[in-house]
Amino acid sequence: MSVEHPSDRLVSSYAHGDTDLPADALWAVEAHLEQCAPCRRRLAGAAAEVPAVTALLTAVRSDLEPALDRSTPAPRRRRRPTAWATPVMGPWLAMVIGVSVVAVLLDRTAGWTSGAPPVLLLAPVLPLAGVAAAWSRGLDPAFELTAVTPRAGLSLLLRRTATVLAVILPVHLVAGLLTGVALAQWLLPSLALTATALALGGVIGVGRATVALGALWTVAVLAPAAALGRLFLLRPEHLPLWALALAAAVGVVLARRRSYTTPTSL
């Protein structure tokens, strides 16, 4: 199918703003120019011969050039580590570290803790507070803005959880060394509870999941230890169960990774 190009006379009339052009011819020229680069170049050449167009371009250029000469490059935008942390996480992590220090002091001074070391009782569950602060509607003032951005989802949640663990786990490692608590005895439960919070977070929300797990830990572990001075679920023979729970929670998180892209699930 051949394309009929407008004549030079028609292009020149269009460039000069001829008001006598019929409406159908004017429409045909504009429609053709949108799709034809050679004719647009013809129009540019014809417009260069129009005094009014030349004067307008010269005026615009004379007004813009001084401003362009005075302009300075825009400052580079600073990258904020919002993908790894939020402002609200700071106080919560400081609180968790403070509780860990208190647990060490109790272990050193309170005689009743010999059968149930406070560090062992608290180290597995304390990261849940940081995880709640990392991605929770009620604790993060910028939650709504972050949740609707393209970077929101499981990867963002994992980055912030990694930040929490990177801060808390070394503190608990030092606390375990000071109190003689074996590393695996608190590390496996800590990772299992954190992964379980993320797995439940895709269903009921991270904040509610951490509260539920914290309450369950209080009833099943802390209360019996305080009342009887005995450990439940934290003995060496229970470590395979914690490893299995960790593997199952990680599997659930990966299987439901798409559920973390909606704000209502978090």
mmCIF file of C-alpha atoms in Angstrom:
data_model
loop_
_atom_site.group_PDB
_atom_site.id
_atom_site.type_symbol
_atom_site.label_atom_id
_atom_site.label_comp_id
_atom_site.label_asym_id
_atom_site.label_seq_id
_atom_site.Cartn_x
_atom_site.Cartn_y
_atom_site.Cartn_z
ATOM 1 C CA MET A 1 0.000 0.000 0.000
ATOM 2 C CA SER A 2 1.543 3.299 -1.160
ATOM 3 C CA VAL A 3 1.638 6.335 1.120
ATOM 4 C CA GLU A 4 0.639 9.648 -0.434
ATOM 5 C CA HIS A 5 2.843 12.421 0.914
ATOM 6 C CA PRO A 6 1.475 15.964 1.046
ATOM 7 C CA SER A 7 2.805 18.309 -1.591
ATOM 8 C CA ASP A 8 5.460 20.914 -0.845
ATOM 9 C CA ARG A 9 2.856 23.643 -1.301
ATOM 10 C CA LEU A 10 0.563 21.998 1.284
ATOM 11 C CA VAL A 11 3.422 21.544 3.751
ATOM 12 C CA SER A 12 4.483 25.141 3.302
ATOM 13 C CA SER A 13 0.919 26.359 3.823
ATOM 14 C CA TYR A 14 0.671 24.290 6.996
ATOM 15 C CA ALA A 15 3.993 25.676 8.267
ATOM 16 C CA HIS A 16 2.855 29.246 7.614
ATOM 17 C CA GLY A 17 -0.397 28.631 9.502
ATOM 18 C CA ASP A 18 -2.599 29.196 6.454
ATOM 19 C CA THR A 19 -6.139 29.610 7.747
ATOM 20 C CA ASP A 20 -7.630 28.918 4.326
ATOM 21 C CA LEU A 21 -6.715 25.220 4.470
ATOM 22 C CA PRO A 22 -9.832 23.022 4.542
ATOM 23 C CA ALA A 23 -10.390 21.169 7.787
ATOM 24 C CA ASP A 24 -10.120 17.753 6.135
ATOM 25 C CA ALA A 25 -6.812 18.691 4.469
ATOM 26 C CA LEU A 26 -5.460 20.047 7.764
ATOM 27 C CA TRP A 27 -6.433 16.858 9.571
ATOM 28 C CA ALA A 28 -4.898 14.701 6.825
ATOM 29 C CA VAL A 29 -1.593 16.574 7.004
ATOM 30 C CA GLU A 30 -1.379 16.303 10.800
ATOM 31 C CA ALA A 31 -2.257 12.604 10.767
ATOM 32 C CA HIS A 32 0.387 11.958 8.118
ATOM 33 C CA LEU A 33 3.070 13.928 9.937
ATOM 34 C CA GLU A 34 2.614 11.809 13.059
ATOM 35 C CA GLN A 35 3.699 8.715 11.122
ATOM 36 C CA CYS A 36 6.116 10.081 8.525
ATOM 37 C CA ALA A 37 9.589 11.221 9.607
ATOM 38 C CA PRO A 38 10.689 12.483 6.149
ATOM 39 C CA CYS A 39 7.661 14.767 5.972
ATOM 40 C CA ARG A 40 8.359 16.062 9.459
ATOM 41 C CA ARG A 41 11.833 17.019 8.262
ATOM 42 C CA ARG A 42 10.230 18.790 5.267
ATOM 43 C CA LEU A 43 7.962 20.642 7.706
ATOM 44 C CA ALA A 44 10.960 21.685 9.820
ATOM 45 C CA GLY A 45 12.696 23.077 6.729
ATOM 46 C CA ALA A 46 9.574 24.958 5.711
ATOM 47 C CA ALA A 47 9.049 26.327 9.230
ATOM 48 C CA ALA A 48 12.614 27.663 9.266
ATOM 49 C CA GLU A 49 11.613 30.015 6.460
ATOM 50 C CA VAL A 50 8.674 31.465 8.408
ATOM 51 C CA PRO A 51 9.731 34.761 10.109
ATOM 52 C CA ALA A 52 7.281 34.375 12.981
ATOM 53 C CA VAL A 53 8.565 30.878 13.831
ATOM 54 C CA THR A 54 12.196 31.974 13.540
ATOM 55 C CA ALA A 55 11.583 34.958 15.804
ATOM 56 C CA LEU A 56 9.819 32.789 18.379
ATOM 57 C CA LEU A 57 12.653 30.238 18.464
ATOM 58 C CA THR A 58 15.242 33.010 18.761
ATOM 59 C CA ALA A 59 13.361 34.612 21.668
ATOM 60 C CA VAL A 60 12.994 31.342 23.494
ATOM 61 C CA ARG A 61 16.658 30.509 22.970
ATOM 62 C CA SER A 62 17.818 33.931 24.193
ATOM 63 C CA ASP A 63 15.689 33.597 27.334
ATOM 64 C CA LEU A 64 16.763 30.067 28.153
ATOM 65 C CA GLU A 65 20.496 30.211 27.479
ATOM 66 C CA PRO A 66 21.389 32.526 30.431
ATOM 67 C CA ALA A 67 19.314 30.398 32.779
ATOM 68 C CA LEU A 68 20.963 27.210 31.514
ATOM 69 C CA ASP A 69 24.400 28.746 32.010
ATOM 70 C CA ARG A 70 23.547 29.607 35.625
ATOM 71 C CA SER A 71 21.966 26.264 36.438
ATOM 72 C CA THR A 72 23.820 23.774 38.593
ATOM 73 C CA PRO A 73 23.472 20.013 38.538
ATOM 74 C CA ALA A 74 20.883 18.658 40.926
ATOM 75 C CA PRO A 75 22.430 17.188 44.073
ATOM 76 C CA ARG A 76 22.676 13.450 44.156
ATOM 77 C CA ARG A 77 19.899 11.947 46.183
ATOM 78 C CA ARG A 78 21.159 10.203 49.245
ATOM 79 C CA ARG A 79 20.230 6.592 49.466
ATOM 80 C CA ARG A 80 18.554 5.823 52.718
ATOM 81 C CA PRO A 81 18.761 2.290 54.064
ATOM 82 C CA THR A 82 14.962 1.944 54.162
ATOM 83 C CA ALA A 83 15.241 -1.487 52.602
ATOM 84 C CA TRP A 84 17.130 -2.749 55.635
ATOM 85 C CA ALA A 85 15.737 -0.808 58.583
ATOM 86 C CA THR A 86 13.143 1.705 59.721
ATOM 87 C CA PRO A 87 13.526 4.493 62.305
ATOM 88 C CA VAL A 88 11.200 2.710 64.711
ATOM 89 C CA MET A 89 13.488 -0.342 64.801
ATOM 90 C CA GLY A 90 16.181 1.515 66.735
ATOM 91 C CA PRO A 91 14.336 1.875 70.070
ATOM 92 C CA TRP A 92 13.004 -1.662 69.851
ATOM 93 C CA LEU A 93 16.433 -3.161 69.214
ATOM 94 C CA ALA A 94 17.854 -1.082 72.068
ATOM 95 C CA MET A 95 15.129 -2.459 74.323
ATOM 96 C CA VAL A 96 15.918 -6.028 73.275
ATOM 97 C CA ILE A 97 19.613 -5.510 73.977
ATOM 98 C CA GLY A 98 18.740 -4.034 77.370
ATOM 99 C CA VAL A 99 16.608 -7.055 78.247
ATOM 100 C CA SER A 100 19.486 -9.333 77.235
ATOM 101 C CA VAL A 101 21.836 -7.453 79.563
ATOM 102 C CA VAL A 102 19.318 -7.805 82.390
ATOM 103 C CA ALA A 103 19.076 -11.535 81.668
ATOM 104 C CA VAL A 104 22.843 -11.869 82.046
ATOM 105 C CA LEU A 105 22.770 -9.965 85.326
ATOM 106 C CA LEU A 106 19.960 -12.162 86.645
ATOM 107 C CA ASP A 107 21.870 -15.268 85.673
ATOM 108 C CA ARG A 108 24.897 -14.024 87.594
ATOM 109 C CA THR A 109 23.059 -12.851 90.708
ATOM 110 C CA ALA A 110 19.821 -14.828 91.175
ATOM 111 C CA GLY A 111 20.301 -18.263 92.653
ATOM 112 C CA TRP A 112 16.899 -19.549 91.581
ATOM 113 C CA THR A 113 17.868 -19.388 87.917
ATOM 114 C CA SER A 114 20.362 -22.245 88.057
ATOM 115 C CA GLY A 115 17.900 -24.712 86.548
ATOM 116 C CA ALA A 116 16.490 -22.290 83.979
ATOM 117 C CA PRO A 117 19.021 -19.630 82.833
ATOM 118 C CA PRO A 118 17.269 -16.358 81.864
ATOM 119 C CA VAL A 119 19.487 -15.986 78.799
ATOM 120 C CA LEU A 120 18.317 -19.346 77.508
ATOM 121 C CA LEU A 121 14.687 -18.513 78.281
ATOM 122 C CA LEU A 122 14.713 -15.089 76.609
ATOM 123 C CA ALA A 123 17.225 -15.346 73.742
ATOM 124 C CA PRO A 124 14.968 -17.416 71.450
ATOM 125 C CA VAL A 125 11.945 -15.121 71.780
ATOM 126 C CA LEU A 126 13.519 -11.643 71.930
ATOM 127 C CA PRO A 127 14.148 -11.345 68.145
ATOM 128 C CA LEU A 128 10.373 -11.423 67.671
ATOM 129 C CA ALA A 129 10.153 -7.875 69.053
ATOM 130 C CA GLY A 130 12.598 -6.640 66.431
ATOM 131 C CA VAL A 131 10.791 -8.517 63.673
ATOM 132 C CA ALA A 132 7.499 -6.914 64.726
ATOM 133 C CA ALA A 133 9.080 -3.473 64.529
ATOM 134 C CA ALA A 134 10.690 -4.265 61.169
ATOM 135 C CA TRP A 135 7.411 -4.696 59.306
ATOM 136 C CA SER A 136 4.275 -3.919 61.252
ATOM 137 C CA ARG A 137 1.380 -1.641 60.396
ATOM 138 C CA GLY A 138 1.000 -0.368 63.943
ATOM 139 C CA LEU A 139 4.692 0.250 64.656
ATOM 140 C CA ASP A 140 6.017 1.627 61.364
ATOM 141 C CA PRO A 141 4.675 5.138 60.594
ATOM 142 C CA ALA A 142 5.703 4.741 56.938
ATOM 143 C CA PHE A 143 4.132 1.308 56.560
ATOM 144 C CA GLU A 144 1.411 2.345 54.098
ATOM 145 C CA LEU A 145 3.896 4.151 51.847
ATOM 146 C CA THR A 146 6.391 1.295 51.890
ATOM 147 C CA ALA A 147 3.838 -1.468 51.432
ATOM 148 C CA VAL A 148 2.593 -0.120 48.084
ATOM 149 C CA THR A 149 6.030 0.406 46.533
ATOM 150 C CA PRO A 150 7.383 -2.121 44.003
ATOM 151 C CA ARG A 151 10.162 -3.128 46.404
ATOM 152 C CA ALA A 152 7.668 -4.285 49.035
ATOM 153 C CA GLY A 153 7.251 -7.989 49.555
ATOM 154 C CA LEU A 154 9.151 -10.935 50.927
ATOM 155 C CA SER A 155 12.584 -9.625 49.910
ATOM 156 C CA LEU A 156 12.068 -6.410 51.902
ATOM 157 C CA LEU A 157 10.777 -8.330 54.900
ATOM 158 C CA LEU A 158 13.782 -10.679 54.769
ATOM 159 C CA ARG A 159 16.216 -7.754 54.582
ATOM 160 C CA ARG A 160 14.752 -6.136 57.662
ATOM 161 C CA THR A 161 14.633 -9.458 59.497
ATOM 162 C CA ALA A 162 18.297 -10.000 58.629
ATOM 163 C CA THR A 163 19.067 -6.581 60.132
ATOM 164 C CA VAL A 164 17.312 -7.572 63.355
ATOM 165 C CA LEU A 165 19.203 -10.861 63.584
ATOM 166 C CA ALA A 166 22.513 -9.204 62.711
ATOM 167 C CA VAL A 167 22.096 -6.906 65.718
ATOM 168 C CA ILE A 168 20.565 -9.296 68.251
ATOM 169 C CA LEU A 169 22.338 -12.605 67.611
ATOM 170 C CA PRO A 170 25.850 -11.292 68.396
ATOM 171 C CA VAL A 171 24.516 -9.856 71.670
ATOM 172 C CA HIS A 172 23.018 -13.202 72.592
ATOM 173 C CA LEU A 173 26.215 -14.947 71.571
ATOM 174 C CA VAL A 174 28.161 -12.843 74.058
ATOM 175 C CA ALA A 175 25.463 -13.404 76.665
ATOM 176 C CA GLY A 176 25.663 -17.144 76.115
ATOM 177 C CA LEU A 177 29.434 -17.119 76.510
ATOM 178 C CA LEU A 178 29.170 -15.157 79.754
ATOM 179 C CA THR A 179 26.552 -17.472 81.215
ATOM 180 C CA GLY A 180 27.733 -20.801 79.814
ATOM 181 C CA VAL A 181 24.641 -21.429 77.681
ATOM 182 C CA ALA A 182 25.373 -23.617 74.646
ATOM 183 C CA LEU A 183 25.072 -21.856 71.285
ATOM 184 C CA ALA A 184 22.836 -24.419 69.585
ATOM 185 C CA GLN A 185 20.554 -24.583 72.615
ATOM 186 C CA TRP A 186 19.250 -21.035 71.995
ATOM 187 C CA LEU A 187 20.196 -20.358 68.365
ATOM 188 C CA LEU A 188 18.029 -23.051 66.777
ATOM 189 C CA PRO A 189 14.887 -22.060 68.730
ATOM 190 C CA SER A 190 15.575 -18.391 67.964
ATOM 191 C CA LEU A 191 15.810 -18.989 64.218
ATOM 192 C CA ALA A 192 12.818 -21.342 64.280
ATOM 193 C CA LEU A 193 10.614 -18.815 66.080
ATOM 194 C CA THR A 194 11.696 -16.018 63.729
ATOM 195 C CA ALA A 195 10.989 -18.114 60.645
ATOM 196 C CA THR A 196 7.635 -19.176 62.095
ATOM 197 C CA ALA A 197 6.714 -15.521 62.664
ATOM 198 C CA LEU A 198 7.433 -14.809 58.998
ATOM 199 C CA ALA A 199 5.458 -17.873 57.911
ATOM 200 C CA LEU A 200 2.435 -16.851 59.976
ATOM 201 C CA GLY A 201 2.914 -13.244 58.908
ATOM 202 C CA GLY A 202 1.812 -14.088 55.385
ATOM 203 C CA VAL A 203 -1.540 -15.220 56.829
ATOM 204 C CA ILE A 204 -2.365 -13.116 59.892
ATOM 205 C CA GLY A 205 0.230 -10.323 59.700
ATOM 206 C CA VAL A 206 3.715 -10.128 61.152
ATOM 207 C CA GLY A 207 2.675 -8.081 64.184
ATOM 208 C CA ARG A 208 -0.083 -10.493 65.205
ATOM 209 C CA ALA A 209 2.150 -13.481 64.515
ATOM 210 C CA THR A 210 4.885 -12.202 66.831
ATOM 211 C CA VAL A 211 2.362 -11.439 69.579
ATOM 212 C CA ALA A 212 0.854 -14.908 69.276
ATOM 213 C CA LEU A 213 4.240 -16.636 69.387
ATOM 214 C CA GLY A 214 5.351 -14.486 72.313
ATOM 215 C CA ALA A 215 2.228 -15.402 74.272
ATOM 216 C CA LEU A 216 2.670 -19.064 73.424
ATOM 217 C CA TRP A 217 6.305 -18.938 74.549
ATOM 218 C CA THR A 218 5.283 -17.320 77.825
ATOM 219 C CA VAL A 219 2.718 -20.030 78.556
ATOM 220 C CA ALA A 220 4.749 -23.014 77.380
ATOM 221 C CA VAL A 221 8.289 -22.048 78.467
ATOM 222 C CA LEU A 222 8.589 -18.953 80.683
ATOM 223 C CA ALA A 223 5.751 -19.689 83.111
ATOM 224 C CA PRO A 224 6.763 -23.313 83.823
ATOM 225 C CA ALA A 225 10.418 -22.275 84.198
ATOM 226 C CA ALA A 226 9.519 -19.509 86.673
ATOM 227 C CA ALA A 227 7.156 -21.746 88.646
ATOM 228 C CA LEU A 228 9.110 -24.999 88.628
ATOM 229 C CA GLY A 229 12.653 -23.943 87.747
ATOM 230 C CA ARG A 230 12.705 -26.471 84.914
ATOM 231 C CA LEU A 231 13.305 -26.165 81.203
ATOM 232 C CA PHE A 232 10.646 -27.184 78.723
ATOM 233 C CA LEU A 233 11.317 -27.465 74.985
ATOM 234 C CA LEU A 234 14.886 -26.201 75.444
ATOM 235 C CA ARG A 235 16.751 -29.342 76.374
ATOM 236 C CA PRO A 236 19.421 -30.748 74.030
ATOM 237 C CA GLU A 237 17.140 -33.630 73.032
ATOM 238 C CA HIS A 238 14.654 -31.094 71.698
ATOM 239 C CA LEU A 239 17.070 -29.566 69.169
ATOM 240 C CA PRO A 240 16.045 -31.920 66.304
ATOM 241 C CA LEU A 241 12.447 -30.746 66.778
ATOM 242 C CA TRP A 242 13.539 -27.115 66.533
ATOM 243 C CA ALA A 243 15.537 -27.877 63.395
ATOM 244 C CA LEU A 244 12.474 -29.531 61.880
ATOM 245 C CA ALA A 245 10.316 -26.540 62.829
ATOM 246 C CA LEU A 246 12.859 -24.188 61.219
ATOM 247 C CA ALA A 247 12.884 -26.176 57.980
ATOM 248 C CA ALA A 248 9.077 -26.335 57.883
ATOM 249 C CA ALA A 249 8.706 -22.579 58.496
ATOM 250 C CA VAL A 250 11.229 -21.737 55.770
ATOM 251 C CA GLY A 251 9.343 -24.022 53.397
ATOM 252 C CA VAL A 252 6.058 -22.260 54.165
ATOM 253 C CA VAL A 253 7.626 -18.818 53.635
ATOM 254 C CA LEU A 254 8.998 -19.839 50.242
ATOM 255 C CA ALA A 255 5.782 -21.540 49.189
ATOM 256 C CA ARG A 256 3.679 -18.495 50.109
ATOM 257 C CA ARG A 257 6.155 -15.820 49.014
ATOM 258 C CA ARG A 258 3.555 -14.082 46.834
ATOM 259 C CA SER A 259 1.312 -13.456 49.827
ATOM 260 C CA TYR A 260 3.807 -10.922 51.202
ATOM 261 C CA THR A 261 3.160 -8.485 48.344
ATOM 262 C CA THR A 262 -0.189 -7.306 49.723
ATOM 263 C CA PRO A 263 -0.326 -4.818 52.632
ATOM 264 C CA THR A 264 -3.271 -6.662 54.243
ATOM 265 C CA SER A 265 -1.211 -9.786 54.778
ATOM 266 C CA LEU A 266 1.431 -7.874 56.727
#
